[in-house]
mmCIF file of C-alpha atoms and ligand atoms in Angstrom:
data_model
loop_
_atom_site.group_PDB
_atom_site.id
_atom_site.type_symbol
_atom_site.label_atom_id
_atom_site.label_comp_id
_atom_site.label_asym_id
_atom_site.label_seq_id
_atom_site.Cartn_x
_atom_site.Cartn_y
_atom_site.Cartn_z
ATOM 1 C CA MET A 1 17.326 2.563 1.731
ATOM 2 C CA LEU A 2 13.973 1.713 0.212
ATOM 3 C CA PRO A 3 13.647 -1.376 -0.753
ATOM 4 C CA TYR A 4 11.675 -0.408 -4.289
ATOM 5 C CA PHE A 5 11.952 2.716 -6.148
ATOM 6 C CA PRO A 6 10.072 3.438 -8.778
ATOM 7 C CA PHE A 7 12.199 6.018 -10.561
ATOM 8 C CA GLY A 8 13.610 5.379 -13.949
ATOM 9 C CA GLN A 9 14.658 7.598 -16.650
ATOM 10 C CA ARG A 10 11.289 9.642 -17.043
ATOM 11 C CA PHE A 11 7.643 9.611 -15.323
ATOM 12 C CA ASN A 12 5.978 6.636 -16.315
ATOM 13 C CA ASP A 13 2.656 6.684 -18.256
ATOM 14 C CA LYS A 14 2.479 2.133 -18.087
ATOM 15 C CA MET A 15 0.898 0.619 -15.596
ATOM 16 C CA GLY A 16 4.004 -0.904 -14.618
ATOM 17 C CA THR A 17 2.832 -4.030 -13.117
ATOM 18 C CA ALA A 18 5.263 -7.550 -13.165
ATOM 19 C CA PRO A 19 4.746 -10.943 -12.287
ATOM 20 C CA LEU A 20 4.627 -12.004 -9.110
ATOM 21 C CA SER A 21 6.670 -15.405 -9.091
ATOM 22 C CA GLU A 22 6.504 -17.986 -6.801
ATOM 23 C CA SER A 23 9.406 -16.946 -5.693
ATOM 24 C CA ASP A 24 8.275 -13.733 -4.006
ATOM 25 C CA ARG A 25 6.185 -12.910 -1.291
ATOM 26 C CA LEU A 26 2.828 -11.951 -1.728
ATOM 27 C CA VAL A 27 3.287 -10.123 1.873
ATOM 28 C CA GLU A 28 6.399 -8.671 3.516
ATOM 29 C CA VAL A 29 7.769 -8.701 6.721
ATOM 30 C CA ASP A 30 10.392 -5.962 7.819
ATOM 31 C CA ALA A 31 12.055 -4.449 10.249
ATOM 32 C CA GLN A 32 8.824 -2.103 11.222
ATOM 33 C CA TYR A 33 6.507 -4.957 12.092
ATOM 34 C CA SER A 34 6.048 -5.340 15.407
ATOM 35 C CA PRO A 35 5.429 -1.199 15.572
ATOM 36 C CA GLU A 36 3.422 -0.616 12.248
ATOM 37 C CA ILE A 37 0.901 -3.968 13.467
ATOM 38 C CA THR A 38 0.790 -1.655 16.790
ATOM 39 C CA LEU A 39 -0.366 1.129 15.363
ATOM 40 C CA LYS A 40 -2.300 -0.791 13.315
ATOM 41 C CA ARG A 41 -3.852 -2.405 16.015
ATOM 42 C CA GLN A 42 -4.386 0.755 17.742
ATOM 43 C CA LEU A 43 -6.110 2.461 14.634
ATOM 44 C CA LEU A 44 -8.556 -0.431 14.486
ATOM 45 C CA THR A 45 -9.502 -0.027 17.992
ATOM 46 C CA GLU A 46 -10.114 3.462 17.833
ATOM 47 C CA LEU A 47 -11.916 4.039 14.567
ATOM 48 C CA PRO A 48 -13.056 0.162 13.564
ATOM 49 C CA ASP A 49 -15.407 1.524 11.392
ATOM 50 C CA TYR A 50 -13.862 3.552 9.291
ATOM 51 C CA TYR A 51 -10.523 1.054 8.934
ATOM 52 C CA PHE A 52 -12.094 -1.829 8.554
ATOM 53 C CA GLN A 53 -15.669 -2.098 6.350
ATOM 54 C CA THR A 54 -17.375 -5.186 3.932
ATOM 55 C CA LEU A 55 -20.525 -5.074 2.405
ATOM 56 C CA PRO A 56 -22.438 -8.230 3.311
ATOM 57 C CA ASP A 57 -22.297 -11.734 1.155
ATOM 58 C CA TYR A 58 -18.623 -11.308 1.145
ATOM 59 C CA GLU A 59 -17.303 -13.588 3.388
ATOM 60 C CA THR A 60 -15.842 -16.561 0.904
ATOM 61 C CA ALA A 61 -13.703 -14.093 -0.459
ATOM 62 C CA GLN A 62 -12.354 -13.231 3.146
ATOM 63 C CA TRP A 63 -11.573 -16.643 3.933
ATOM 64 C CA ASP A 64 -9.569 -16.384 0.323
ATOM 65 C CA VAL A 65 -7.972 -14.001 1.962
ATOM 66 C CA VAL A 66 -6.987 -16.177 5.561
ATOM 67 C CA ASP A 67 -5.897 -18.769 3.360
ATOM 68 C CA ILE A 68 -3.340 -17.177 0.959
ATOM 69 C CA ILE A 69 -2.221 -15.189 3.412
ATOM 70 C CA LEU A 70 -1.133 -17.559 6.318
ATOM 71 C CA HIS A 71 0.252 -19.912 3.828
ATOM 72 C CA ASN A 72 2.467 -17.024 2.444
ATOM 73 C CA LEU A 73 3.552 -16.019 5.865
ATOM 74 C CA ALA A 74 4.901 -19.149 7.254
ATOM 75 C CA ARG A 75 6.269 -19.946 3.668
ATOM 76 C CA PHE A 76 8.559 -17.745 3.624
ATOM 77 C CA GLY A 77 9.340 -17.390 7.186
ATOM 78 C CA PRO A 78 8.860 -20.532 8.602
ATOM 79 C CA ASP A 79 10.897 -19.405 12.119
ATOM 80 C CA GLN A 80 8.202 -16.178 12.287
ATOM 81 C CA PHE A 81 5.000 -18.090 12.042
ATOM 82 C CA THR A 82 3.831 -21.722 12.052
ATOM 83 C CA LEU A 83 0.019 -22.852 10.403
ATOM 84 C CA GLN A 84 -0.962 -26.789 11.442
ATOM 85 C CA LYS A 85 -4.378 -27.998 9.415
ATOM 86 C CA ASN A 86 -6.146 -30.512 10.484
ATOM 87 C CA GLY A 87 -9.034 -30.781 8.518
ATOM 88 C CA ASP A 88 -10.919 -27.461 8.923
ATOM 89 C CA ARG A 89 -9.451 -26.882 12.160
ATOM 90 C CA TRP A 90 -6.392 -24.492 11.667
ATOM 91 C CA HIS A 91 -4.031 -23.691 14.135
ATOM 92 C CA TRP A 92 -1.695 -20.642 13.838
ATOM 93 C CA GLU A 93 1.463 -19.399 15.646
ATOM 94 C CA ASN A 94 2.240 -15.452 15.227
ATOM 95 C CA HIS A 95 6.148 -16.059 17.028
ATOM 96 C CA LEU A 96 7.220 -12.488 16.152
ATOM 97 C CA LEU A 97 4.181 -11.224 18.102
ATOM 98 C CA ASN A 98 4.208 -14.125 20.480
ATOM 99 C CA GLU A 99 0.267 -15.047 19.851
ATOM 100 C CA ALA A 100 -1.295 -18.502 18.841
ATOM 101 C CA ILE A 101 -4.812 -19.272 17.877
ATOM 102 C CA THR A 102 -7.012 -22.633 16.698
ATOM 103 C CA PHE A 103 -9.770 -21.393 14.932
ATOM 104 C CA THR A 104 -12.017 -23.177 12.336
ATOM 105 C CA PHE A 105 -11.439 -22.379 8.869
ATOM 106 C CA GLY A 106 -14.748 -21.472 7.321
ATOM 107 C CA ASP A 107 -16.432 -20.040 10.437
ATOM 108 C CA ALA A 108 -16.077 -16.331 11.590
ATOM 109 C CA THR A 109 -17.935 -17.461 15.270
ATOM 110 C CA THR A 110 -13.815 -18.724 15.641
ATOM 111 C CA LEU A 111 -12.337 -15.650 14.984
ATOM 112 C CA PRO A 112 -12.036 -12.810 17.271
ATOM 113 C CA TYR A 113 -13.039 -10.620 14.378
ATOM 114 C CA ALA A 114 -14.269 -10.625 10.948
ATOM 115 C CA PRO A 115 -11.835 -13.135 8.721
ATOM 116 C CA LEU A 116 -10.621 -9.734 6.550
ATOM 117 C CA ASP A 117 -9.811 -7.901 9.838
ATOM 118 C CA TRP A 118 -8.335 -10.635 11.308
ATOM 119 C CA VAL A 119 -5.217 -12.033 9.033
ATOM 120 C CA GLY A 120 -4.720 -7.962 7.833
ATOM 121 C CA ARG A 121 -3.730 -7.485 11.836
ATOM 122 C CA GLN A 122 -0.926 -10.452 10.969
ATOM 123 C CA VAL A 123 0.118 -8.597 8.159
ATOM 124 C CA GLN A 124 1.487 -4.922 7.799
ATOM 125 C CA GLU A 125 -0.201 -4.585 4.432
ATOM 126 C CA ASP A 126 -3.613 -2.759 4.057
ATOM 127 C CA LEU A 127 -5.480 -5.584 2.467
ATOM 128 C CA ILE A 128 -8.274 -4.731 0.010
ATOM 129 C CA VAL A 129 -10.733 -6.555 -1.623
ATOM 130 C CA LEU A 130 -12.618 -6.064 -5.241
ATOM 131 C CA ALA A 131 -15.254 -8.288 -6.484
ATOM 132 C CA GLY A 132 -17.576 -8.838 -9.967
ATOM 133 C CA ASN A 133 -16.488 -7.646 -13.927
ATOM 134 C CA ASP A 134 -16.161 -4.089 -12.932
ATOM 135 C CA ALA A 135 -13.813 -5.019 -9.691
ATOM 136 C CA THR A 136 -15.759 -3.124 -7.522
ATOM 137 C CA LEU A 137 -14.151 -2.590 -3.716
ATOM 138 C CA VAL A 138 -15.871 -5.092 -1.388
ATOM 139 C CA ALA A 139 -14.265 -5.525 1.591
ATOM 140 C CA GLY A 140 -10.854 -3.618 2.975
ATOM 141 C CA GLN A 141 -8.759 -3.015 5.771
ATOM 142 C CA LEU A 142 -7.281 0.319 5.229
ATOM 143 C CA CYS A 143 -5.250 1.630 8.126
ATOM 144 C CA PHE A 144 -1.944 3.564 6.242
ATOM 145 C CA ALA A 145 -3.882 4.444 3.070
ATOM 146 C CA ASN A 146 -2.302 7.449 0.893
ATOM 147 C CA ASP A 147 -4.866 10.085 1.014
ATOM 148 C CA TRP A 148 -7.663 8.409 1.081
ATOM 149 C CA CYS A 149 -10.717 5.975 2.829
ATOM 150 C CA LEU A 150 -13.408 2.991 2.502
ATOM 151 C CA ASP A 151 -15.976 5.824 3.447
ATOM 152 C CA GLU A 152 -14.901 7.371 -0.453
ATOM 153 C CA LYS A 153 -14.828 3.891 -2.190
ATOM 154 C CA ILE A 154 -16.802 1.053 -0.800
ATOM 155 C CA GLY A 155 -18.948 -0.578 -3.849
ATOM 156 C CA LEU A 156 -17.439 1.750 -6.067
ATOM 157 C CA PRO A 157 -15.762 0.085 -9.590
ATOM 158 C CA PHE A 158 -12.322 0.324 -10.045
ATOM 159 C CA GLY A 159 -12.981 2.648 -12.536
ATOM 160 C CA GLN A 160 -14.741 4.996 -10.514
ATOM 161 C CA ILE A 161 -12.264 4.588 -7.728
ATOM 162 C CA HIS A 162 -9.384 6.330 -9.874
ATOM 163 C CA ALA A 163 -12.045 8.960 -11.608
ATOM 164 C CA PRO A 164 -10.278 12.058 -9.797
ATOM 165 C CA ILE A 165 -6.761 10.457 -12.256
ATOM 166 C CA MET A 166 -8.419 9.288 -15.330
ATOM 167 C CA PRO A 167 -8.410 12.195 -17.735
ATOM 168 C CA ILE A 168 -4.808 12.275 -16.390
ATOM 169 C CA VAL A 169 -3.476 9.000 -16.939
ATOM 170 C CA GLU A 170 -6.540 7.571 -19.116
ATOM 171 C CA PRO A 171 -4.720 4.767 -21.429
ATOM 172 C CA MET A 172 -3.315 3.646 -18.106
ATOM 173 C CA MET A 173 -6.041 3.341 -16.375
ATOM 174 C CA GLN A 174 -7.596 1.320 -19.656
ATOM 175 C CA ALA A 175 -5.077 -1.178 -19.657
ATOM 176 C CA ALA A 176 -5.872 -1.189 -15.767
ATOM 177 C CA GLN A 177 -9.430 -2.427 -15.698
ATOM 178 C CA LYS A 178 -8.726 -4.853 -18.672
ATOM 179 C CA LEU A 179 -6.032 -6.357 -16.128
ATOM 180 C CA MET A 180 -8.694 -6.339 -13.345
ATOM 181 C CA GLU A 181 -11.339 -8.031 -16.087
ATOM 182 C CA ARG A 182 -8.989 -10.801 -16.625
ATOM 183 C CA LEU A 183 -6.142 -11.380 -13.961
ATOM 184 C CA PRO A 184 -5.853 -15.237 -13.701
ATOM 185 C CA ILE A 185 -5.986 -17.384 -10.817
ATOM 186 C CA GLY A 186 -2.400 -18.107 -9.864
ATOM 187 C CA ARG A 187 -1.060 -15.786 -11.933
ATOM 188 C CA PRO A 188 -0.270 -12.387 -9.355
ATOM 189 C CA VAL A 189 1.221 -9.164 -11.008
ATOM 190 C CA TRP A 190 2.575 -6.238 -8.657
ATOM 191 C CA ARG A 191 3.710 -2.706 -9.448
ATOM 192 C CA ALA A 192 5.514 0.408 -7.019
ATOM 193 C CA ASN A 193 3.935 3.759 -6.927
ATOM 194 C CA TRP A 194 5.149 6.878 -5.262
ATOM 195 C CA SER A 195 4.763 10.115 -3.791
ATOM 196 C CA VAL A 196 6.446 12.924 -1.930
ATOM 197 C CA LYS A 197 5.035 13.682 1.389
ATOM 198 C CA ILE A 198 5.567 16.315 3.934
ATOM 199 C CA SER A 199 5.209 13.535 6.686
ATOM 200 C CA ASP A 200 6.241 10.237 7.546
ATOM 201 C CA GLN A 201 2.763 9.410 9.210
ATOM 202 C CA LEU A 202 1.925 5.874 7.904
ATOM 203 C CA ASP A 203 -1.954 6.541 8.665
ATOM 204 C CA MET A 204 -2.812 9.539 5.981
ATOM 205 C CA THR A 205 -6.079 8.497 5.125
ATOM 206 C CA SER A 206 -8.589 11.417 4.306
ATOM 207 C CA ARG A 207 -9.365 12.426 7.847
ATOM 208 C CA HIS A 208 -5.661 14.019 7.890
ATOM 209 C CA THR A 209 -5.854 15.666 4.539
ATOM 210 C CA THR A 210 -6.497 18.452 5.458
ATOM 211 C CA PHE A 211 -3.619 18.738 8.591
ATOM 212 C CA LEU A 212 -1.340 17.555 6.145
ATOM 213 C CA GLN A 213 -2.649 20.003 3.657
ATOM 214 C CA GLN A 214 -1.955 22.556 6.032
ATOM 215 C CA ARG A 215 1.514 21.426 7.113
ATOM 216 C CA LEU A 216 2.700 21.833 3.515
ATOM 217 C CA ALA A 217 1.384 25.204 3.348
ATOM 218 C CA ASP A 218 3.097 26.297 6.760
ATOM 219 C CA ARG A 219 6.295 24.922 5.839
ATOM 220 C CA LEU A 220 6.297 25.694 2.340
ATOM 221 C CA PRO A 221 7.897 29.538 3.193
ATOM 222 C CA THR A 222 10.642 27.110 5.067
ATOM 223 C CA LEU A 223 11.429 24.771 2.253
ATOM 224 C CA THR A 224 14.927 25.756 0.015
ATOM 225 C CA PRO A 225 17.402 23.720 -1.695
ATOM 226 C CA ASP A 226 19.507 23.234 1.810
ATOM 227 C CA THR A 227 16.683 22.236 3.853
ATOM 228 C CA ILE A 228 14.116 20.171 1.430
ATOM 229 C CA GLY A 229 15.959 16.851 1.980
ATOM 230 C CA ASP A 230 15.296 16.720 5.678
ATOM 231 C CA GLN A 231 11.420 18.016 5.249
ATOM 232 C CA LEU A 232 10.388 15.825 3.018
ATOM 233 C CA TYR A 233 9.840 11.764 2.457
ATOM 234 C CA ILE A 234 9.668 9.608 -0.755
ATOM 235 C CA ARG A 235 7.187 7.305 0.290
ATOM 236 C CA VAL A 236 6.409 4.128 -2.242
ATOM 237 C CA GLU A 237 3.805 1.666 -1.882
ATOM 238 C CA ARG A 238 4.403 -1.728 -2.993
ATOM 239 C CA GLN A 239 0.829 -2.768 -4.321
ATOM 240 C CA THR A 240 0.465 -6.494 -5.726
ATOM 241 C CA LEU A 241 -3.068 -7.834 -7.084
ATOM 242 C CA THR A 242 -3.927 -11.639 -6.419
ATOM 243 C CA ARG A 243 -6.940 -13.593 -8.005
ATOM 244 C CA LEU A 244 -8.636 -14.964 -5.188
ATOM 245 C CA PRO A 245 -9.387 -18.901 -5.898
ATOM 246 C CA ARG A 246 -12.759 -19.561 -4.493
ATOM 247 C CA SER A 247 -14.580 -16.366 -4.306
ATOM 248 C CA GLY A 248 -13.306 -15.180 -7.747
ATOM 249 C CA ALA A 249 -12.698 -12.100 -6.358
ATOM 250 C CA ILE A 250 -9.075 -10.196 -6.339
ATOM 251 C CA LEU A 251 -6.925 -9.072 -3.426
ATOM 252 C CA PHE A 252 -5.148 -5.749 -3.889
ATOM 253 C CA GLY A 253 -2.331 -5.665 -1.126
ATOM 254 C CA ILE A 254 -0.390 -2.492 -0.897
ATOM 255 C CA HIS A 255 2.766 -2.379 2.207
ATOM 256 C CA THR A 256 3.935 1.628 2.331
ATOM 257 C CA TYR A 257 7.704 2.208 2.285
ATOM 258 C CA GLN A 258 8.945 5.439 2.843
ATOM 259 C CA ASN A 259 12.544 7.021 3.712
ATOM 260 C CA ARG A 260 13.555 10.439 4.653
ATOM 261 C CA LEU A 261 14.301 12.725 0.656
ATOM 262 C CA ALA A 262 17.596 13.582 1.664
ATOM 263 C CA VAL A 263 18.766 9.874 2.518
ATOM 264 C CA GLU A 264 17.610 8.735 -0.499
ATOM 265 C CA ALA A 265 19.234 11.468 -2.584
ATOM 266 C CA ALA A 266 22.444 10.665 -1.141
ATOM 267 C CA ASP A 267 22.395 8.050 -3.741
ATOM 268 C CA LEU A 268 23.820 10.215 -6.903
ATOM 269 C CA GLN A 269 22.439 7.887 -9.128
ATOM 270 C CA ARG A 270 19.271 7.206 -7.096
ATOM 271 C CA ALA A 271 18.840 11.560 -6.563
ATOM 272 C CA LYS A 272 19.310 11.719 -10.783
ATOM 273 C CA GLN A 273 16.467 9.006 -11.058
ATOM 274 C CA MET A 274 14.266 10.818 -9.479
ATOM 275 C CA ALA A 275 14.967 14.292 -10.647
ATOM 276 C CA GLN A 276 14.341 13.003 -13.760
ATOM 277 C CA VAL A 277 11.213 11.804 -12.881
ATOM 278 C CA PHE A 278 9.945 14.958 -11.116
ATOM 279 C CA SER A 279 10.958 16.624 -14.185
ATOM 280 C CA THR A 280 9.020 14.948 -16.578
ATOM 281 C CA THR A 281 5.660 14.336 -14.165
ATOM 282 C CA PRO A 282 3.047 15.967 -16.731
ATOM 283 C CA GLN A 283 1.550 18.480 -15.056
ATOM 284 C CA ALA A 284 -1.945 17.544 -13.539
ATOM 285 C CA MET A 285 0.194 14.618 -12.244
ATOM 286 C CA LEU A 286 1.990 16.684 -10.485
ATOM 287 C CA ASP A 287 -1.074 19.166 -8.879
ATOM 288 C CA TYR A 288 -3.008 15.795 -7.938
ATOM 289 C CA LYS A 289 0.577 14.510 -5.991
ATOM 290 C CA SER A 290 0.751 18.144 -4.129
ATOM 291 C CA MET A 291 4.041 18.673 -5.571
ATOM 292 C CA THR A 292 3.427 21.464 -7.774
ATOM 293 C CA SER A 293 4.114 24.446 -5.076
ATOM 294 C CA PHE A 294 7.666 23.021 -3.982
ATOM 295 C CA LEU A 295 8.772 21.434 -7.572
ATOM 296 C CA PRO A 296 11.575 24.414 -8.187
ATOM 297 C CA THR A 297 13.207 23.774 -5.186
ATOM 298 C CA LEU A 298 12.980 19.872 -5.184
ATOM 299 C CA LEU A 299 14.550 20.133 -8.725
ATOM 300 C CA THR A 300 17.150 22.206 -7.472
ATOM 301 C CA TYR A 301 18.149 20.386 -4.546
ATOM 302 C CA LEU A 302 18.406 16.601 -6.573
ATOM 303 C CA ASN A 303 20.307 18.562 -9.542
ATOM 304 C CA ASN A 304 22.851 20.007 -7.255
ATOM 305 C CA TYR A 305 22.756 17.276 -4.282
ATOM 306 C CA PRO A 306 26.336 17.258 -4.689
ATOM 307 C CA SER A 307 27.277 20.617 -3.118
ATOM 308 C CA THR A 308 25.047 19.604 0.163
ATOM 309 C CA SER A 309 25.019 16.968 3.001
ATOM 310 C CA ILE A 310 22.716 15.098 5.109
HETATM 311 C C1 HEM B 1 -2.427 -2.577 -12.281
HETATM 312 C C2 HEM B 1 -3.478 -1.361 -11.072
HETATM 313 C C3 HEM B 1 -3.478 -0.277 -11.102
HETATM 314 C C4 HEM B 1 -2.971 1.092 -11.836
HETATM 315 C C5 HEM B 1 -1.908 1.142 -13.061
HETATM 316 C C6 HEM B 1 -3.042 2.055 -10.578
HETATM 317 C C7 HEM B 1 -3.385 3.433 -10.405
HETATM 318 C C8 HEM B 1 -2.671 4.383 -10.065
HETATM 319 C C9 HEM B 1 -2.384 5.571 -10.342
HETATM 320 C C10 HEM B 1 -1.933 5.962 -11.129
HETATM 321 C C11 HEM B 1 -3.037 6.858 -9.082
HETATM 322 C C12 HEM B 1 -2.333 8.151 -8.682
HETATM 323 C C13 HEM B 1 -1.509 8.650 -7.981
HETATM 324 C C14 HEM B 1 -0.568 7.995 -7.920
HETATM 325 O O1 HEM B 1 0.257 7.275 -9.005
HETATM 326 O O2 HEM B 1 0.224 7.188 -7.009
HETATM 327 C C15 HEM B 1 -3.777 5.670 -8.442
HETATM 328 C C16 HEM B 1 -4.905 6.211 -7.601
HETATM 329 C C17 HEM B 1 -4.917 5.393 -6.618
HETATM 330 N N1 HEM B 1 -5.274 3.539 -6.660
HETATM 331 FE FE1 HEM B 1 -5.064 3.183 -8.264
HETATM 332 N N2 HEM B 1 -4.067 2.258 -9.597
HETATM 333 C C18 HEM B 1 -4.143 0.257 -9.586
HETATM 334 C C19 HEM B 1 -4.748 -0.235 -8.563
HETATM 335 C C20 HEM B 1 -5.877 -0.201 -7.667
HETATM 336 C C21 HEM B 1 -6.407 -1.120 -7.155
HETATM 337 C C22 HEM B 1 -7.013 -2.438 -7.620
HETATM 338 C C23 HEM B 1 -7.410 -0.335 -5.903
HETATM 339 C C24 HEM B 1 -8.046 -0.394 -5.727
HETATM 340 C C25 HEM B 1 -8.683 0.037 -4.299
HETATM 341 C C26 HEM B 1 -6.522 1.193 -6.689
HETATM 342 C C27 HEM B 1 -7.454 2.457 -6.179
HETATM 343 C C28 HEM B 1 -6.659 3.917 -5.323
HETATM 344 C C29 HEM B 1 -6.957 4.977 -4.838
HETATM 345 C C30 HEM B 1 -8.325 4.974 -4.169
HETATM 346 C C31 HEM B 1 -6.475 6.037 -6.186
HETATM 347 C C32 HEM B 1 -6.425 7.295 -5.114
HETATM 348 C C33 HEM B 1 -7.400 7.966 -6.088
HETATM 349 C C34 HEM B 1 -7.952 9.472 -5.220
HETATM 350 O O3 HEM B 1 -7.337 10.413 -5.496
HETATM 351 O O4 HEM B 1 -9.541 9.533 -4.885
HETATM 352 N N3 HEM B 1 -5.727 1.041 -7.298
HETATM 353 N N4 HEM B 1 -3.858 4.125 -8.901
#
């Protein structure tokens, strides 16, 4: 089952952020760790400039990310990761991957990749860095994006990044903009968002959009209340926002989880909550999320779920 289930009594038009407490992980390591890291590294080998980008002059922020993530991994997974520090000489051991490296903190020449690119290869999360008052996207390693990519958004401020949805959820995005301006150091927050997809491929960056739209169009005629549970996937992102101490930039971390609709809907409470949210989602948002074509079938399925099986 999905570890996060952001479906309640109706569509949530609020930001849905909550504080991340001292006992909460900033990055999560789950059973998919090894295959997802392997996939991420394959993608970065195939198309390095598509999946990792940085504007000049943001190295301090990248080191901030290395610092916060390595400490977090070692603190929450002492059997999985070890960090030893001797001044600026840091020794990192990743026991899950059987890897070790010694590097000089602050000296990028001692790492095999740019600091953000290197540390991103240690975690399942996509890592995005935003800087300045308008929270401009200045660097990112983004392999598992849902329908966007760095080429489209690098150099854009928070408001413009969200241009397609601004008119749909404007008050939410204004609140989010304020949060980006005021987020204090040491007070990270998190939220979860959701989507319903025709595939469970993790990499849904924009280069796959045409293919995925075609797949949905092709499968649409076969989606019935009896088949839809096996054909669709619920995709949930656990998103964290952390103000970085040295640079003042913000780290936006995205951990993508997904599961077959039928498996989630086997829990009748979850089926009911999904139906409640989908049936109250504004039409423009349904269009944005490409759900309009199958929504009636989806609701019939969820509302009658007890009569069907996985
Ligand atoms: C509290 C903070 C945030 C809120 C409330 C928020 C909200 C949203 C919402 C409602 C959507 C529409 C799709 C969906 O529901 O999944 C969306 C899309 C998106 N968000 Fe955010 N977001 C936040 C932070 C961020 C940050 C920090 C980034 C940094 C890059 C970001 C990047 C995006 C992108 C790229 C899209 C897709 C836009 C497109 O279709 O072109 N979001 N966001």
